[in-house]
XYZ file of C-alpha atoms in Angstrom:
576
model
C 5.471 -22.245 30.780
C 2.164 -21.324 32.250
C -0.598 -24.036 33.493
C -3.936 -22.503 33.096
C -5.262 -20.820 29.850
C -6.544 -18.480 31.870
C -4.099 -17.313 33.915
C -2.204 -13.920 33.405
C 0.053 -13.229 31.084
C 3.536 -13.919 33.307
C 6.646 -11.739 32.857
C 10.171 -13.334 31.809
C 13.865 -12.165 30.921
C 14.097 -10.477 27.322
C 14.778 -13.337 24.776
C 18.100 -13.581 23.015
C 18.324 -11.722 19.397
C 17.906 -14.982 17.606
C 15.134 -16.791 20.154
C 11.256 -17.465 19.840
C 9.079 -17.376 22.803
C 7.812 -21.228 22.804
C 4.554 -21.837 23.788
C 2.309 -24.454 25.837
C -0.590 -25.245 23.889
C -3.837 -27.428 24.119
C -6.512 -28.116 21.529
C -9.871 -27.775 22.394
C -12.446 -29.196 20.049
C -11.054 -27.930 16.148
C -9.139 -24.631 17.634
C -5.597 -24.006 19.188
C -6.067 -22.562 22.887
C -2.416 -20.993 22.171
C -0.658 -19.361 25.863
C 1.688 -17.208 24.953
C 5.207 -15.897 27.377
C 5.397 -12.062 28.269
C 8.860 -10.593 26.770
C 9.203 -6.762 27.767
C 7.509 -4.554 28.697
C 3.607 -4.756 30.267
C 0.655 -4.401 28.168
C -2.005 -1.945 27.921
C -5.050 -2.508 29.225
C -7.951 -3.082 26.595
C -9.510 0.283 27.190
C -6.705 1.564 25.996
C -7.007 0.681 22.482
C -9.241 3.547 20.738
C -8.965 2.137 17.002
C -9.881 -0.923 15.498
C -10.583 -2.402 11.811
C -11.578 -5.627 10.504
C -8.686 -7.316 9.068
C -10.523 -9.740 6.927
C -13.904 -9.850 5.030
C -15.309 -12.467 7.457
C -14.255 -10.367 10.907
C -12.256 -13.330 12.127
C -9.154 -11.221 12.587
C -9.760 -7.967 14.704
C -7.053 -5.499 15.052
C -7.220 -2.621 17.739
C -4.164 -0.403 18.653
C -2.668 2.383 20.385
C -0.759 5.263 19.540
C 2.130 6.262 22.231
C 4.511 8.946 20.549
C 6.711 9.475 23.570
C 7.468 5.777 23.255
C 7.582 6.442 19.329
C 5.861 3.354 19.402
C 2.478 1.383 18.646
C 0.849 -1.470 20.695
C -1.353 -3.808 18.807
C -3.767 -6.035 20.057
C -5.065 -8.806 17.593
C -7.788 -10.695 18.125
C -8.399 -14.056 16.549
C -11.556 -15.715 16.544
C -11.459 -19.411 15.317
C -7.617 -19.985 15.179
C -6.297 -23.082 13.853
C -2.406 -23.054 13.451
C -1.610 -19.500 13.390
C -1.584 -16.523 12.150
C 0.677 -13.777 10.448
C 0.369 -10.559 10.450
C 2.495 -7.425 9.109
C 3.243 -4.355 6.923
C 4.318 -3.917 3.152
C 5.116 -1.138 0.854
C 1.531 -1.281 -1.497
C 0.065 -4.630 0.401
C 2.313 -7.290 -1.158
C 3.093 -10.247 0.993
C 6.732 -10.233 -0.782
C 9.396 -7.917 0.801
C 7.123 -7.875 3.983
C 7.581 -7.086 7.508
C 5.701 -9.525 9.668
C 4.824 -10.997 13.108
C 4.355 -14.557 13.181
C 2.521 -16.903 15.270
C 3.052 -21.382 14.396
C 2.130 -24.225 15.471
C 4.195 -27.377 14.582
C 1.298 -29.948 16.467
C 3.274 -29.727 20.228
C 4.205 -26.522 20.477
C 3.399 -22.683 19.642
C 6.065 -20.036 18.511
C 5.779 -16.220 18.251
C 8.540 -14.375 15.694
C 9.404 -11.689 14.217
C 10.032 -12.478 10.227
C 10.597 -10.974 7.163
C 9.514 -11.943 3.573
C 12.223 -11.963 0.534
C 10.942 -10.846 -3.010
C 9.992 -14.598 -3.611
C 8.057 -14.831 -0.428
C 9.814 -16.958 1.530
C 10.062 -16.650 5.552
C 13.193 -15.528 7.307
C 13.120 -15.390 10.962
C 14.658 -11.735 11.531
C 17.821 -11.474 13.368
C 16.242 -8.500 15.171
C 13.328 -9.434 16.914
C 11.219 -6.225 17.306
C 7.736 -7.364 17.680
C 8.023 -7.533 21.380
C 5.255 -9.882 22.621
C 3.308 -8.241 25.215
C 1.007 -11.344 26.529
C -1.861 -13.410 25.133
C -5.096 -14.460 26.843
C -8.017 -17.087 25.705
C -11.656 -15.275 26.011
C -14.604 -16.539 24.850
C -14.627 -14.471 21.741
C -11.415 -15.907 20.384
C -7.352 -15.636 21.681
C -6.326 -12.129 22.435
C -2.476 -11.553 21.285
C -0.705 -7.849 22.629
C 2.510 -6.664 21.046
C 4.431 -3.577 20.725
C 6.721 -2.528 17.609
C 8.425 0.750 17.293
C 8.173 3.327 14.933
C 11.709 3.103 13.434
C 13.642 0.055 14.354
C 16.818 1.124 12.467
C 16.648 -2.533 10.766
C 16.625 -2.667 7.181
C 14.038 -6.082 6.917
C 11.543 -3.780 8.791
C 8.985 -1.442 7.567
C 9.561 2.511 8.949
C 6.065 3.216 10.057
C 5.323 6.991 9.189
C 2.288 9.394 8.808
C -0.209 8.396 6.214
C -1.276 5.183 5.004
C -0.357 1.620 6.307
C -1.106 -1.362 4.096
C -1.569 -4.007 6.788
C -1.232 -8.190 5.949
C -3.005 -11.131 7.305
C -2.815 -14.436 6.683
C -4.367 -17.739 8.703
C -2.212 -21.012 8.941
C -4.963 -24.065 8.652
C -2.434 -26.662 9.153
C 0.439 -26.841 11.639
C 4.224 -26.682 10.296
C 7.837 -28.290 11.116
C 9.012 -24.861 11.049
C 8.530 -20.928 9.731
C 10.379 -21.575 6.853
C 7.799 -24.279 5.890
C 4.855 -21.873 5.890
C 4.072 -21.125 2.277
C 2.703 -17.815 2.191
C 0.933 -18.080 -1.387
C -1.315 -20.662 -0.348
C -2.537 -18.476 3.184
C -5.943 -17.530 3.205
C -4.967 -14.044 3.794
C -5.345 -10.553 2.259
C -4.643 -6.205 3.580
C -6.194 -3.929 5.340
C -5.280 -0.228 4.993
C -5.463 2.077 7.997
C -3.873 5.194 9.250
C -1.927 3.925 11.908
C -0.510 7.359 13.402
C -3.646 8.632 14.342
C -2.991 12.739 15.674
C -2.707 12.888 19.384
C -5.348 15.995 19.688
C -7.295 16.844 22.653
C -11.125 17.008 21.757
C -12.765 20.173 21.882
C -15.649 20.846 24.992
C -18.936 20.247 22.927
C -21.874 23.216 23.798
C -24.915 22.097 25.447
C -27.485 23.194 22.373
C -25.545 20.434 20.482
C -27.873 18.339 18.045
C -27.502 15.196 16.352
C -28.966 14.408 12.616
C -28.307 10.928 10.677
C -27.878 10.533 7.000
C -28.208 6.865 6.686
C -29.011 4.487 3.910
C -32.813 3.278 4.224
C -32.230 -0.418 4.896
C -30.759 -1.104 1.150
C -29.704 -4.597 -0.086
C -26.106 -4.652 -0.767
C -25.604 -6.047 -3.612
C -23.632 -9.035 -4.506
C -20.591 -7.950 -6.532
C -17.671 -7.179 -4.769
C -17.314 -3.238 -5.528
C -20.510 -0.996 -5.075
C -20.898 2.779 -4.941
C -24.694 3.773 -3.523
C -26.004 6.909 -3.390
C -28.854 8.141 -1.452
C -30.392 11.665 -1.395
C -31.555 12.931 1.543
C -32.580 16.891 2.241
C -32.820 19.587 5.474
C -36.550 20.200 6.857
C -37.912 23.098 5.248
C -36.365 26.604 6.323
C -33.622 24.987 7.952
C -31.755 27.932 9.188
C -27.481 28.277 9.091
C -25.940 25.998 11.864
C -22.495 25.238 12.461
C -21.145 21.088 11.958
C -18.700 20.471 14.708
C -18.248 16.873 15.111
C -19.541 13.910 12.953
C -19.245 10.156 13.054
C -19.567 6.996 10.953
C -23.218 4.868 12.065
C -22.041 1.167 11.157
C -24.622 -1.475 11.306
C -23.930 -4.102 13.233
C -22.504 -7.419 11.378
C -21.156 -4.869 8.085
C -17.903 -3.231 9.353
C -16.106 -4.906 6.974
C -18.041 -4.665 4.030
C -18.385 -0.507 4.757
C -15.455 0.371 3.329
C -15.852 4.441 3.145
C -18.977 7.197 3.263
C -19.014 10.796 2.081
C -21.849 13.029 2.908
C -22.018 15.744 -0.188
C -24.498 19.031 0.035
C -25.894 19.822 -3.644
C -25.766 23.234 -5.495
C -27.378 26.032 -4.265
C -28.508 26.783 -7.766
C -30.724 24.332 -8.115
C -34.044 25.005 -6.404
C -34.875 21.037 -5.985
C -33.099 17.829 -6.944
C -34.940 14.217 -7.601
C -35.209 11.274 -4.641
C -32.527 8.456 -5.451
C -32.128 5.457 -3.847
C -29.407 3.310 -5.834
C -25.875 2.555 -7.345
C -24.194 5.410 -8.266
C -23.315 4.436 -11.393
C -26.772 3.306 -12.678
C -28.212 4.201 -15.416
C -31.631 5.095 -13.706
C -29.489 7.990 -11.715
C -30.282 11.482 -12.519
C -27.401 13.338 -14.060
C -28.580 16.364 -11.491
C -26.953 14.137 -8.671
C -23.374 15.459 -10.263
C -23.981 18.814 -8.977
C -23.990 17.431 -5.766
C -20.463 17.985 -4.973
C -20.034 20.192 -1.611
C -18.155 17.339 0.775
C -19.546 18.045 4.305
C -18.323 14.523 5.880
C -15.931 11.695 4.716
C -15.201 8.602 6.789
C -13.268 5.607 5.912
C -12.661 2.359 7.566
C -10.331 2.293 10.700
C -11.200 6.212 11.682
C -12.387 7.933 14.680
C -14.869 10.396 14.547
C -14.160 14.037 13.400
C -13.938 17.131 15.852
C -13.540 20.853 13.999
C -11.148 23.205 16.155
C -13.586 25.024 18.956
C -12.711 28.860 17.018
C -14.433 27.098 13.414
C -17.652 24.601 12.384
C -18.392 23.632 8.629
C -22.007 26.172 7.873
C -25.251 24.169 6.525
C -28.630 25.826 6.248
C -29.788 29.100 5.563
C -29.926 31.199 2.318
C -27.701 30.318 -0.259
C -27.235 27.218 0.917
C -28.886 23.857 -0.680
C -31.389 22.058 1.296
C -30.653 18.548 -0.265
C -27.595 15.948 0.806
C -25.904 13.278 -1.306
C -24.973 10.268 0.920
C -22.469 8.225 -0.870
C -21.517 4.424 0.818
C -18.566 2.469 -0.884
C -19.295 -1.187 -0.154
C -16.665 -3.714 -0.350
C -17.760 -7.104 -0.371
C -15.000 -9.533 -1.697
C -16.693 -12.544 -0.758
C -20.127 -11.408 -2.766
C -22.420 -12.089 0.555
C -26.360 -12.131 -0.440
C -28.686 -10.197 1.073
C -26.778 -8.498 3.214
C -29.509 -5.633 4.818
C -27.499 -1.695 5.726
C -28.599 0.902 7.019
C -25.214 3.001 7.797
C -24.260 6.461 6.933
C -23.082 9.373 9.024
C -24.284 11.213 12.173
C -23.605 14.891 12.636
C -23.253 16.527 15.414
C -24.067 20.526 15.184
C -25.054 23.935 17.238
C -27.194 27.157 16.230
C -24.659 28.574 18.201
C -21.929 29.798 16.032
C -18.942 29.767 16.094
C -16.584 32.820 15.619
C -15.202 31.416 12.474
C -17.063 29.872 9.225
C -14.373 26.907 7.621
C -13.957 26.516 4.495
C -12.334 23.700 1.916
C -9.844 24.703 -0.636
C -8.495 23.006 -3.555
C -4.722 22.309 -4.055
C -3.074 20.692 -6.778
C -3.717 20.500 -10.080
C -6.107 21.343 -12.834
C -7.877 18.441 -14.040
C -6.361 18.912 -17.853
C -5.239 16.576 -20.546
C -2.127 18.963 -20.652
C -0.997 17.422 -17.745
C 0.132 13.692 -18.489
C 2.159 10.310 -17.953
C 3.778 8.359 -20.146
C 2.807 4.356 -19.690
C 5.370 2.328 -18.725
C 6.421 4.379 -15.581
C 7.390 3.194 -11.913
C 7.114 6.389 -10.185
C 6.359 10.095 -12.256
C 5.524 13.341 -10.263
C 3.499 15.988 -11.277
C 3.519 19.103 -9.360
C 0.850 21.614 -9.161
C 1.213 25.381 -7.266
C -0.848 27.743 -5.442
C 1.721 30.792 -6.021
C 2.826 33.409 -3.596
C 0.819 35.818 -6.365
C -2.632 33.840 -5.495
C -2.740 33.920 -1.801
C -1.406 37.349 -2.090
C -4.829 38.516 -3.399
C -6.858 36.444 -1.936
C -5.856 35.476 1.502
C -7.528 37.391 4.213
C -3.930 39.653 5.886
C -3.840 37.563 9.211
C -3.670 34.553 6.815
C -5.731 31.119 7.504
C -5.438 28.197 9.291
C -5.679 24.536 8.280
C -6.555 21.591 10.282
C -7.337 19.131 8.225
C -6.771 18.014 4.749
C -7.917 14.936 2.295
C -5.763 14.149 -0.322
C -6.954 12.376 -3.648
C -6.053 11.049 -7.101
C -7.420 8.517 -9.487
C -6.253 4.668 -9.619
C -2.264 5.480 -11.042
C -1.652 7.894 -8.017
C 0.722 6.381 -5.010
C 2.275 9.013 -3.209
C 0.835 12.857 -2.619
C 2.701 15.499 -0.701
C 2.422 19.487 0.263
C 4.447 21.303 1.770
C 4.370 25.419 2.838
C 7.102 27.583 0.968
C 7.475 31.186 2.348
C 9.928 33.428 0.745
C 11.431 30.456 -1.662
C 12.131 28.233 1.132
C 10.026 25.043 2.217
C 8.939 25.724 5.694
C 6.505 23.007 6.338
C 4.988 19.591 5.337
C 0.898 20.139 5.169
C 0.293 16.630 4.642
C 2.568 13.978 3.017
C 1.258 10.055 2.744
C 4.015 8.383 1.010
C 2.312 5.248 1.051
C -0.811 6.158 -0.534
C -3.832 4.540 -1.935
C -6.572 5.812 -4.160
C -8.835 3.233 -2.502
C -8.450 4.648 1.252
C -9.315 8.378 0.936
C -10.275 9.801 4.532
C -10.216 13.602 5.629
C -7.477 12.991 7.908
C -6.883 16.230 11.358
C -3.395 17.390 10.708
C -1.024 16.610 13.751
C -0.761 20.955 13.970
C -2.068 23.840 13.247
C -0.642 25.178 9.886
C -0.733 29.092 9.359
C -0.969 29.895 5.740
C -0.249 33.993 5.170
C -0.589 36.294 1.858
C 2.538 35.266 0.080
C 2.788 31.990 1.149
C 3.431 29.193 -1.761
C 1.599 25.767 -1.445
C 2.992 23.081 -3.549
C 0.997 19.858 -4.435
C 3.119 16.942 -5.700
C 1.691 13.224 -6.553
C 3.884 10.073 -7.731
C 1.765 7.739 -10.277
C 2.918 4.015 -11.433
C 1.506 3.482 -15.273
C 3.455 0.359 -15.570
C 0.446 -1.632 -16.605
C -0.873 0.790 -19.251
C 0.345 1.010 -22.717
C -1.141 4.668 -23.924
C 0.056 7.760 -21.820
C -2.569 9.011 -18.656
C -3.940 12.138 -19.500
C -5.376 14.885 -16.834
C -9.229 14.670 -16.446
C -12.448 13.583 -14.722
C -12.404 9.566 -16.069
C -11.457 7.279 -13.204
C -8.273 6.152 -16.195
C -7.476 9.835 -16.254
C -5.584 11.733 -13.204
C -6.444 13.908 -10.593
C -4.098 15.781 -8.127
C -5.467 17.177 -5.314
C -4.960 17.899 -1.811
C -8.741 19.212 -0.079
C -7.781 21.071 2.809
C -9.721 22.077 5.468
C -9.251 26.041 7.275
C -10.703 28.599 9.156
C -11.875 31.411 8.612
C -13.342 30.839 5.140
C -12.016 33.143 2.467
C -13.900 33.580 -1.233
C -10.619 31.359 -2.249
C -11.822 27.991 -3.259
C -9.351 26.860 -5.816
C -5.800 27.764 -6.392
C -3.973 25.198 -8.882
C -1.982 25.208 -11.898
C -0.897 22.898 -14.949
C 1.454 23.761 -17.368
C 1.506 26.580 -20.294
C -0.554 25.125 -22.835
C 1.387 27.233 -25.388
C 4.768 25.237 -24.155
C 2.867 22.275 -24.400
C 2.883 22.733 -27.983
C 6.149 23.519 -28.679
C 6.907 19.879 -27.061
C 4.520 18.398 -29.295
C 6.684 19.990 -32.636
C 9.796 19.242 -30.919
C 8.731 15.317 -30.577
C 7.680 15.529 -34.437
C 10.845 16.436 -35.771
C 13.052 13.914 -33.738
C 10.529 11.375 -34.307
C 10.722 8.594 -37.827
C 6.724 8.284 -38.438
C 4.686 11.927 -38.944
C 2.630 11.949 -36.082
C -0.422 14.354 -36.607
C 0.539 17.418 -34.103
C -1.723 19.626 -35.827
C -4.222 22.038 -33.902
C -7.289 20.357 -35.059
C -5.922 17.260 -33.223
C -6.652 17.218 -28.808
C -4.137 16.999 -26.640
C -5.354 13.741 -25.561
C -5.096 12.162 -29.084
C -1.901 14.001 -29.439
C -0.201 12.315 -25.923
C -1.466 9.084 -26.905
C 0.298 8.824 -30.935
C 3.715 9.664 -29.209
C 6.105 6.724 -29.430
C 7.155 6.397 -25.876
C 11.206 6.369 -26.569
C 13.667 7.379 -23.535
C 14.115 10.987 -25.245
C 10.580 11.901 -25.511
C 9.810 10.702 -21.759
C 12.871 12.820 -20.288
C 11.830 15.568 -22.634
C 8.465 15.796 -20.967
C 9.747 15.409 -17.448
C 12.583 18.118 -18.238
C 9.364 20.649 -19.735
C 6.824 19.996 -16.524
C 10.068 20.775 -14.345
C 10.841 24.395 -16.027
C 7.554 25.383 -18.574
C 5.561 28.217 -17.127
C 3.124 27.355 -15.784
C -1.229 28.438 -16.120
C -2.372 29.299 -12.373
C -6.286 28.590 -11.464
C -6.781 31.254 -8.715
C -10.799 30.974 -8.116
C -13.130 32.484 -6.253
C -16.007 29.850 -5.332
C -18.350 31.089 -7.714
C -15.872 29.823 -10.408
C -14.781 33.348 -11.637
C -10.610 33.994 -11.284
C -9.420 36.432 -8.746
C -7.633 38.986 -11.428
C-alpha cells in the first residue's frame, strides 16, 4: 500500500494467477484519487508513447501506446479524466462488448481492484484465470489518473484477443457507481462505446527531409459542423497559378484543438486534368447544392484517419503535383463523427503537406487491386462470411510492369458497409510468396493508407490476388457489385515506386458463365424466374430464391468460372 497519491509507482512480487492488485484509495470532492501497485515489469516513460486517440466522444478517456516488437508486446497508457468508480477497457472481434477481452479497474466504496476479465456471449464478467494485463503503475496528475499496462501480442489464452496487423476495435466503458464485486458490474448499462485504431503501427525509420522542403495546408475555412451525428464535407481548394511539378514527401493531419474526436478521417483528392476549371464548394458532400463536377475529383493525394501518425514516402519516391497535365484544383474531404450531435462546433482541420522542387529519382504511383465494380460480382443475403476474389494475373504485370519490377510501400484497402475482412497476397510461379496487406479485422468505417511493415518487390509475372469477406446477414435481397454505398467494392489501393502507365489491374467473373448460372438456377428452381437478356444482372440476382443449392452453386462458379481481367493503362484504355 502506498501513502501519498503522489508518490511513485512502487515495485512488488508478481501476483498469483488468480489475484487482483488491491488498491488504497481516497475520494476527493466527486472523483476516485485511485493508487494503483506496480506488478512486473517498469513502465515507459510518457515520451515514449507516440500514438494516441480519443476513446470517447467527450475526450474523457485518452489512450496513448507503444509499440515494442522485440517484446512482441504493447504498453498502454490510459488516461482518465473525471473517474468515478472505474473504468474498463479492452478488445473485441467487430466492437461488441460480448465475447470481449478486457482490463478492468472497480471500486467497491473502500477499496480499488485492477483485473484482467473476459466477457461471455451474454456479457457477463469473468475474472480470467490468466492475468495478462500486467499493471505497470498509476499516478494522479492534474489532468486526470494516469493508468500504464502492458499486454502481449499472443498470450496463448483462449479468453484473450490475438492482437495482429490491421484493425483493432477497442472498448470503453465508465463505472458511475461502485460495486461488491466484478461480477456485479453490468456491462449493458456502462456508458461506454469503441474506438478503432491500428495498434501495430510499422517500426520504420523516417526518411532525412531536404532543406528546400515546403509546407502547404488544405484546411476547412472555419465551417460549422453540423449537428447530426455522420457528416461528409467537402471543400475545394486549388494550386497558385503555374504551379510547377513538385514531389509530396511527407503529410500530416492539422486537428483543431477541442475536435479530435469528432474528426474521424480526411482525404485530400486532386481533380481531373481534363477539366480546365472546377466550381468553389464549401459544403456536405452529399448536398444537393454540390456540383456533380466534384465526382471527377478522384486522384487521392493524402488520407488520414483517427489514431495515425503522419505519412513519410520512401527517400528513392514522392507522390508528383503541379505542372502540365496535372489539375490545379484539390478536393478536401473531412468525415465528422459527432455521436453526441454538439452545436456549433467551429473546424478548421484538414491536411498539411510537406513537399520539395527537388525531385526525387522516382515518380510513385497508386494502383488498383481487386475487383471490378460489377453487378456480376454478388452475395447472397443471409451470409456470415462470403469471399470474393479478384486477380491481377501473371499475363497483366507481364505487359505492363516495368522489367526490374516495382515496389510497394504502402497500401489502403477499401469496401462498402458488408465488407469485414480484405487480404493480398504475392503469388510468383503458382505459389503464394507474400502477404501485401491482410486486416482481418476490418472496418469500412476506418479506412487509412496504412506504410507496409516491408518493402514488397512486385516483378513481370508476378500474380496479385485481392480477397474480401462480407456479412449480409441483415439484408434480405443479394449485394450486387457497384458504386452505391449498398453495393460492393473490393479493392486494395497500393502505393509503389517508380510509377508505371499500370493503374488498374482487376477482374470479375466471365459474364458469359454468369449466364449459364442464371439458366442453371431456372431449371432447378419451382417459380419461372425471368432470366431473359432483356432483364440486368442486378434484377436477375435479386428474383433468385436464396435456397442452400443456389448459394453453393454460386460459390462453387466464382471459385472455378473464368474469369474477365481489367488490365488498364491510366488513361482508361486496356493494355492489349
Amino acid at each position: 500500500r502506498m501513502q501519498s497519491s503522489r508518490s511513485k509507482p512502487c515495485s512488488c512480487p508478481s501476483l498469483k494467477l488468480r489475484e487482483v492488485a488491491s488498491m488504497y484509495l481516497t475520494m476527493v470532492a466527486a472523483f476516485l484519487v485511485i493508487l494503483v501497485v506496480a506488478l512486473q515489469g517498469s513502465a515507459p516513460r510518457e515520451s515514449h508513447f507516440p500514438y494516441k486517440v480519443p476513446l470517447d466522444p467527450q475526450g474523457l478517456l485518452e489512450l496513448s501506446w507503444n509499440v515494442s516488437y522485440p517484446e512482441q508486446a504493447v504498453h498502454f497508457q490510459l488516461l482518465a479524466r473525471e473517474l468515478r468508480s472505474g473504468l474498463l477497457f479492452g478488445m473485441s472481434d467487430r466492437g461488441e462488448f460480448e465475447n470481449a477481452d478486457v482490463a478492468v479497474l472497480w471500486s467497491d466504496g473502500h477499496s480499488s481492484y485492477f483485473g484482467d476479465a473476459w466477457s461471455d456471449a451474454k456479457g457477463q464478467l469473468h475474472m480470467d484465470s490468466q492475468q495478462d494485463y500486467q499493471l505497470l503503475g498509476a499516478r494522479w496528475a492534474p489532468e486526470g489518473l494516469y493508468l500504464l499496462f502492458r499486454r502481449a501480442f499472443s498470450t496463448c489464452d483462449p479468453k484473450d484477443y490475438l492482437i495482429e496487423d490491421g484493425t483493432v476495435h477497442l472498448i470503453y466503458g465508465i463505472l458511475e457507481k461502485p460495486v461488491h464485486s466484478l461480477q456485479a458490474i453490468n456491462i449493458s448499462a456502462l456508458h461506454g462505446g469503441l474506438q478503432r485504431v491500428q495498434l501495430l503501427k510499422p517500426n520504420i525509420s523516417i526518411p532525412e527531409l531536404p532543406s528546400d522542403m515546403k509546407t502547404m495546408e488544405i484546411t476547412a475555412p472555419d465551417v460549422v459542423i453540423p449537428s447530426q451525428e455522420t457528416t461528409y464535407w467537402c471543400y475545394m481548394a486549388e494550386l497558385p497559378e503555374g504551379f510547377p511539378k513538385h514531389h509530396i514527401i511527407m503529410y500530416e493531419p492539422v486537428v483543431t484543438a477541442g475536435n479530435e474526436a469528432l474528426v474521424h478521417h480526411m482525404e485530400v483528392f486532386q481533380c481531373a486534368a481534363e477539366f480546365d476549371s472546377f466550381p468553389h464548394y464549401n459544403g456536405p458532400c452529399d448536398s444537393k447544392m454540390k456540383p456533380d463536377r466534384l465526382n471527377y475529383c478522384r486522384h487521392v493525394l493524402a488520407a488520414w484517419a483517427m489514431g495515425a501518425q503522419a505519412f513519410y514516402y520512401p527517400e528513392e519516391a514522392g507522390l508528383a503535383f503541379g505542372g502540365p497535365g496535372s489539375s490545379r484544383y484539390l478536393r478536401l474531404e473531412i468525415h465528422y463523427h459527432n455521436p453526441l450531435v454538439l452545436k456549433g462546433r467551429r473546424d478548421s482541420s484538414g491536411i498539411r503537406l510537406f513537399y520539395t522542387a527537388t525531385l526525387r529519382p522516382y515518380d510513385a504511383g497508386i494502383m488498383e487491386l481487386g475487383l471490378v465494380y460489377s453487378p456480376v460480382m454478388a452475395i447472397p443475403p443471409g451470409e456470415d462470411s462470403f469471399t470474393l476474389t479478384g486477380y491481377c494475373t501473371d499475363k497483366c504485370t507481364q505487359l505492363a510492369l516495368p522489367s526490374a519490377g516495382i515496389r510497394i510501400f504502402a497500401s489502403q484497402l477499401h469496401t462498402h458497409l458488408a465488407g469485414r475482412e480484405v487480404v493480398t497476397v504475392l503469388s510468383r510461379d503458382g505459389r503464394e510468396r507474400q502477404v501485401v496487406n491482410a486486416d482481418r479485422h476490418y472496418s469500412p468505417h476506418f479506412q487509412e493508407i496504412r506504410m507496409l511493415k516491408e518493402v514488397v518487390a512486385v516483378f513481370p509475372g508476378d500474380e496479385l490476388i485481392t480477397t474480401c469477406t462480407y456479412n449480409t446477414e441483415d439484408r434480405s435481397r443479394a449485394t450486387v457489385g457497384g458504386f452505391g454505398i449498398l453495393e460492393e467494392m473490393c479493392v486494395n489501393y497500393v502505393h509503389y515506386y517508380p510509377q508505371s502507365q499500370l493503374e488498374l489491374c482487376k477482374s470479375a467473373v466471365d459474364p458469359g458463365y454468369l449466364h449459364r448460372y442464371f439458366n442453371l438456377v431456372n431449371r432447378f428452381n419451382d417459380e419461372e424466374i425471368c432470366m431473359c437478356p432483356q432483364v440486368s444482372v442486378p434484377q436477375q440476382f435479386y428474383s433468385i430464391p436464396w435456397n442452400s443449392f443456389n448459394r453453393e452453386v454460386l460459390k462453387s462458379l466464382y471459385g472455378f468460372a473464368p474469369i474477365s481481367v481489367h488490365c488498364n493503362k491510366s488513361s482508361a484504355l486496356r493494355f492489349p
